[in-house]
Coordinates of C-alpha atoms and ligand atoms in Angstrom, one line a residue:
M1 CA 79.3 43.0 135.7
H2 CA 82.8 42.0 136.8
L3 CA 84.5 45.8 138.0
R4 CA 87.2 45.9 136.5
I5 CA 85.0 45.5 132.5
A6 CA 82.6 48.8 134.9
L7 CA 85.6 50.6 135.6
A8 CA 87.0 50.6 132.4
L9 CA 83.5 51.5 130.6
L10 CA 83.2 54.4 133.1
A11 CA 87.1 55.3 132.4
A12 CA 86.3 54.9 128.2
L13 CA 83.4 57.0 128.9
L14 CA 84.7 59.7 130.9
A15 CA 88.2 60.1 128.0
G16 CA 84.8 59.8 125.3
A17 CA 82.9 62.9 127.3
A18 CA 86.0 65.2 127.8
M19 CA 86.2 64.3 125.2
A20 CA 83.2 65.7 123.7
A21 CA 83.7 68.6 125.2
Q22 CA 87.2 70.1 124.9
P23 CA 86.0 73.5 122.4
T24 CA 86.3 73.1 118.9
L25 CA 88.2 75.3 116.4
E26 CA 87.5 75.5 113.3
I27 CA 89.4 76.2 110.1
T28 CA 88.2 77.9 106.8
V29 CA 89.7 79.6 104.4
H30 CA 88.3 81.7 101.7
A31 CA 90.9 82.5 98.6
R32 CA 89.9 82.9 94.8
E33 CA 92.7 80.0 93.6
L34 CA 95.1 78.9 96.1
V35 CA 97.5 79.2 93.8
P36 CA 101.5 81.8 93.6
G37 CA 99.5 85.8 94.1
E38 CA 96.6 85.7 96.0
P39 CA 96.2 86.8 98.8
V40 CA 93.8 83.9 101.9
R41 CA 91.2 84.9 103.6
V42 CA 91.8 83.1 106.9
V43 CA 88.8 82.6 109.9
L44 CA 89.2 80.6 112.6
R45 CA 85.8 79.3 114.6
S46 CA 85.9 79.1 117.8
G47 CA 83.6 76.6 120.1
E48 CA 84.2 79.5 123.3
P49 CA 85.7 83.1 124.1
L50 CA 89.3 83.3 122.9
R51 CA 91.3 86.3 124.5
S52 CA 93.9 86.1 121.6
V53 CA 94.8 84.5 118.6
S54 CA 98.0 84.2 116.4
G55 CA 98.7 82.1 113.3
R56 CA 102.2 81.5 111.2
F57 CA 101.4 79.9 107.5
L58 CA 104.2 79.8 104.8
E59 CA 106.7 81.7 106.2
R60 CA 105.1 84.5 107.5
D61 CA 102.3 85.8 110.8
V62 CA 99.2 86.2 109.9
A63 CA 97.1 88.9 111.7
M64 CA 94.3 87.1 113.8
A65 CA 91.7 89.5 115.0
P66 CA 87.9 89.3 116.2
I67 CA 85.3 89.6 113.8
A68 CA 83.4 93.4 114.1
G69 CA 79.6 93.2 115.6
Q70 CA 79.6 89.9 117.9
D71 CA 79.0 89.4 121.8
Q72 CA 81.8 87.4 122.6
P73 CA 84.8 86.9 120.8
L74 CA 84.6 83.9 118.7
V75 CA 84.9 84.4 115.6
W76 CA 88.3 85.3 113.9
S77 CA 90.2 86.4 110.9
G78 CA 93.3 87.3 109.0
W79 CA 94.9 87.2 105.9
G80 CA 97.4 84.3 104.7
M81 CA 99.7 85.4 101.5
I82 CA 100.6 82.8 98.9
G83 CA 104.3 84.7 97.3
L84 CA 104.8 85.1 93.9
D85 CA 107.7 82.8 94.1
Q86 CA 106.0 80.5 96.6
K87 CA 106.9 76.2 95.1
P88 CA 103.5 74.1 94.6
G89 CA 103.0 71.8 96.6
E90 CA 101.7 70.0 101.3
A91 CA 101.9 73.9 103.4
S92 CA 100.3 73.8 106.4
L93 CA 98.0 76.5 108.5
E94 CA 98.6 77.1 112.0
L95 CA 96.3 78.7 114.7
Q96 CA 97.3 79.2 118.3
A97 CA 94.8 80.7 120.1
V98 CA 94.5 81.7 124.1
A99 CA 90.9 80.7 125.7
S100 CA 89.2 83.4 127.9
N101 CA 90.1 81.3 130.4
G102 CA 93.6 80.9 129.4
E103 CA 94.0 77.5 128.4
H104 CA 96.4 76.9 125.0
R105 CA 94.1 75.7 121.6
A106 CA 96.1 75.0 118.8
A107 CA 94.8 73.8 115.4
T108 CA 96.5 73.1 111.2
R109 CA 94.7 73.2 108.3
A110 CA 96.7 72.1 105.6
V111 CA 96.0 73.6 102.5
T112 CA 98.0 73.1 98.5
V113 CA 98.9 75.7 96.2
A114 CA 98.8 75.2 92.6
P115 CA 101.1 75.7 90.5
K116 CA 100.7 79.2 88.1
E117 CA 102.1 80.6 84.8
F118 CA 103.1 84.0 84.0
P119 CA 103.4 86.0 81.0
V120 CA 106.6 88.0 80.3
E121 CA 106.9 91.2 78.9
N122 CA 109.8 93.8 77.5
L123 CA 109.3 97.3 78.5
T124 CA 111.0 100.7 77.3
V125 CA 111.9 103.7 80.0
S126 CA 113.8 106.6 80.8
S127 CA 117.6 104.8 81.3
K128 CA 117.0 107.0 84.0
Y129 CA 115.0 104.2 86.0
V130 CA 116.8 101.0 85.3
E131 CA 120.2 102.3 86.4
P132 CA 119.4 104.9 88.8
P133 CA 121.9 107.5 88.8
Q134 CA 123.7 107.7 92.2
E135 CA 122.8 111.4 93.3
V136 CA 119.1 109.1 93.5
Q137 CA 121.1 105.8 95.4
D138 CA 120.4 108.2 98.9
R139 CA 116.6 108.7 98.2
L140 CA 115.8 105.5 97.2
A141 CA 117.5 104.4 100.4
R142 CA 115.0 106.8 102.3
E143 CA 112.0 105.7 100.3
R144 CA 112.7 101.7 101.3
A145 CA 113.3 102.5 104.3
R146 CA 109.8 104.1 104.8
L147 CA 108.1 101.7 103.2
K148 CA 109.4 98.4 105.1
K149 CA 108.7 100.8 108.2
I150 CA 105.1 101.0 106.6
Y151 CA 103.9 98.0 105.5
A152 CA 105.1 97.0 108.6
R153 CA 101.8 98.4 110.4
R154 CA 99.6 95.3 111.7
A155 CA 95.9 97.5 112.5
P156 CA 93.0 96.0 113.6
H157 CA 90.5 95.2 110.9
P158 CA 87.1 96.1 110.7
L159 CA 87.0 94.1 107.0
T160 CA 84.0 95.9 104.7
G161 CA 84.5 94.4 101.5
P162 CA 84.0 93.1 98.5
F163 CA 86.0 96.2 97.3
V164 CA 85.7 98.4 94.0
R165 CA 88.0 99.1 90.9
P166 CA 89.4 102.2 91.7
V167 CA 89.4 103.1 87.3
P168 CA 87.0 101.8 84.8
G169 CA 89.8 101.9 82.6
E170 CA 91.1 97.8 80.6
P171 CA 94.0 96.3 82.5
T172 CA 97.1 96.7 79.6
S173 CA 99.3 94.4 82.1
I174 CA 98.5 92.0 85.3
F175 CA 99.8 91.4 88.7
G176 CA 103.5 89.3 88.3
T177 CA 104.9 89.5 84.7
R178 CA 107.4 88.9 84.2
R179 CA 109.7 92.4 84.0
L180 CA 112.5 93.4 81.7
F181 CA 113.0 98.0 81.6
N182 CA 115.0 98.1 78.4
D183 CA 116.1 94.5 78.4
Q184 CA 117.5 93.9 81.4
P185 CA 115.4 91.8 84.2
R186 CA 113.5 92.9 87.0
S187 CA 110.8 92.3 89.6
P188 CA 108.5 90.3 88.8
H189 CA 105.5 92.9 88.4
P190 CA 104.2 93.6 92.0
G191 CA 100.3 95.1 90.8
L192 CA 97.6 95.8 88.2
D193 CA 97.8 98.5 85.5
L194 CA 94.7 99.9 84.2
R195 CA 93.8 102.0 81.5
A196 CA 93.6 106.3 82.8
A197 CA 94.2 108.9 80.8
T198 CA 95.9 111.6 82.7
G199 CA 93.2 113.5 84.4
T200 CA 90.6 109.8 85.6
T201 CA 89.3 110.2 89.3
V202 CA 91.2 107.2 90.8
E203 CA 89.2 106.4 93.9
A204 CA 90.5 104.3 97.1
S205 CA 89.2 100.1 96.5
G206 CA 88.0 100.1 100.2
D207 CA 87.3 101.8 103.5
G208 CA 90.8 102.9 105.1
L209 CA 93.6 104.6 106.1
V210 CA 95.7 106.9 104.8
V211 CA 99.2 106.5 106.0
L212 CA 101.8 107.8 102.5
A213 CA 100.9 110.5 99.9
E214 CA 104.2 112.0 98.2
D215 CA 106.2 111.9 95.3
L216 CA 107.9 108.5 95.0
Y217 CA 111.2 107.7 93.2
Y218 CA 109.5 104.7 90.9
S219 CA 106.0 105.1 91.8
G220 CA 105.8 109.1 91.1
N221 CA 102.7 110.4 93.4
L222 CA 101.1 107.6 95.3
V223 CA 98.7 107.5 98.5
I224 CA 98.7 104.3 100.1
L225 CA 96.5 103.1 101.9
D226 CA 96.2 100.4 105.4
H227 CA 93.4 98.6 105.7
G228 CA 94.3 96.5 108.6
G229 CA 95.7 92.9 109.5
G230 CA 98.3 93.2 107.0
L231 CA 97.0 94.5 104.3
F232 CA 97.5 97.8 101.4
T233 CA 96.0 98.6 98.7
L234 CA 98.8 101.4 96.5
Y235 CA 98.3 104.2 93.2
A236 CA 100.4 104.8 91.3
H237 CA 102.3 107.3 88.9
L238 CA 99.2 109.7 90.2
S239 CA 99.6 112.8 88.5
R240 CA 97.4 114.8 91.5
I241 CA 97.1 113.4 94.8
D242 CA 93.4 114.8 96.4
V243 CA 94.3 113.5 100.1
A244 CA 96.9 114.0 102.9
E245 CA 98.5 111.4 105.7
G246 CA 96.0 110.4 108.4
D247 CA 92.7 111.3 106.2
Q248 CA 90.7 108.4 106.5
V249 CA 88.6 107.6 103.3
R250 CA 85.4 105.3 102.7
A251 CA 85.7 103.0 99.3
G252 CA 85.0 105.4 95.5
E253 CA 86.2 108.0 97.8
Q254 CA 88.9 110.4 95.7
L255 CA 92.3 110.0 96.1
G256 CA 93.8 112.2 93.0
L257 CA 94.4 111.8 89.2
S258 CA 95.7 109.1 87.6
G259 CA 98.9 110.2 85.5
S260 CA 102.3 109.3 84.1
T261 CA 104.4 109.8 86.8
G262 CA 107.8 107.9 87.6
R263 CA 108.8 104.9 86.1
V264 CA 105.9 104.1 83.3
T265 CA 105.9 104.0 79.2
G266 CA 102.6 106.0 79.0
P267 CA 99.8 107.4 81.1
H268 CA 98.1 104.8 83.4
L269 CA 96.9 103.4 87.3
H270 CA 99.1 101.2 88.5
W271 CA 97.0 99.2 91.4
G272 CA 98.9 97.9 94.4
A273 CA 97.8 95.7 97.1
K274 CA 100.3 94.0 100.3
I275 CA 99.6 91.7 102.6
G276 CA 102.8 93.3 104.6
N277 CA 105.4 93.9 102.8
D278 CA 104.5 90.4 100.1
P279 CA 102.4 91.9 97.3
F280 CA 99.7 89.8 95.1
D281 CA 97.4 90.7 92.4
P282 CA 94.2 93.8 93.6
T283 CA 91.9 92.3 91.5
A284 CA 91.2 88.7 94.4
L285 CA 89.7 92.0 96.1
L286 CA 87.2 91.9 94.3
D287 CA 86.1 87.9 94.5
P288 CA 83.5 88.8 97.2
G289 CA 84.1 85.5 97.9
L290 CA 87.0 85.9 100.3
Y291 CA 84.5 88.1 102.2
G292 CA 82.7 85.7 103.9
E293 CA 82.6 84.6 107.2
Ligands
ZN1 ZN1 102.2 98.9 87.4

């Protein structure tokens, strides 16, 4: 055999071996539907232990953490989000990792976002909730700043799912409904309203930390749970709050009683869910398909 050909063959073999030795990064996307207003659980599986992983999807950071119970941090997960105002089309999920040997790795995955239509509803409430009087403007500004700080938290997330319904009642207004209050357009419904007579027990839909438990102008008596990784659930318009900020609660634990405090047309539970500051349909959390590896 000519030496040149032998060398070329050897080079090709070495290149092939180097490619084969390159550790693999495999991205899996778990979602109920790839449409606006849905959470996307991102799982990264690595052929080598990783020191850190960061993610980016639809102009939002995806906080990635190793899935609990591994000897080596090989499988990581995080929450991505398709915003309610997202236009349909192609999107790219990008993950950057640092391997335990300090080398940088990257992986991307294409995601196709399909369109979704939401219903419209017109609600009649006290005019103070449509045109808040001047004297509550300071309060509203303080509450907005407080909530912004809460939703910026990215606690480590030992995921326990699927979640549970906080009350047994049926939905009366679905997530994403385009809303008019007293004929004036306002933000789309950022949660799900569930039928609940005043005094109905409201349960935590998942394990989490109570990060807010007090009366806010629009939400009335509100409890917010931090489930880690930027995932939060909210329970609004309560007649009574039975937990305090800093409490660690388990799924199914009583948070308080439902009611009609804040901007409401009658008693119900408003159940909200967010990834960072972006609301999504909380019923997605009930889908066991979201929690796979
Ligand atoms: Zn609501």
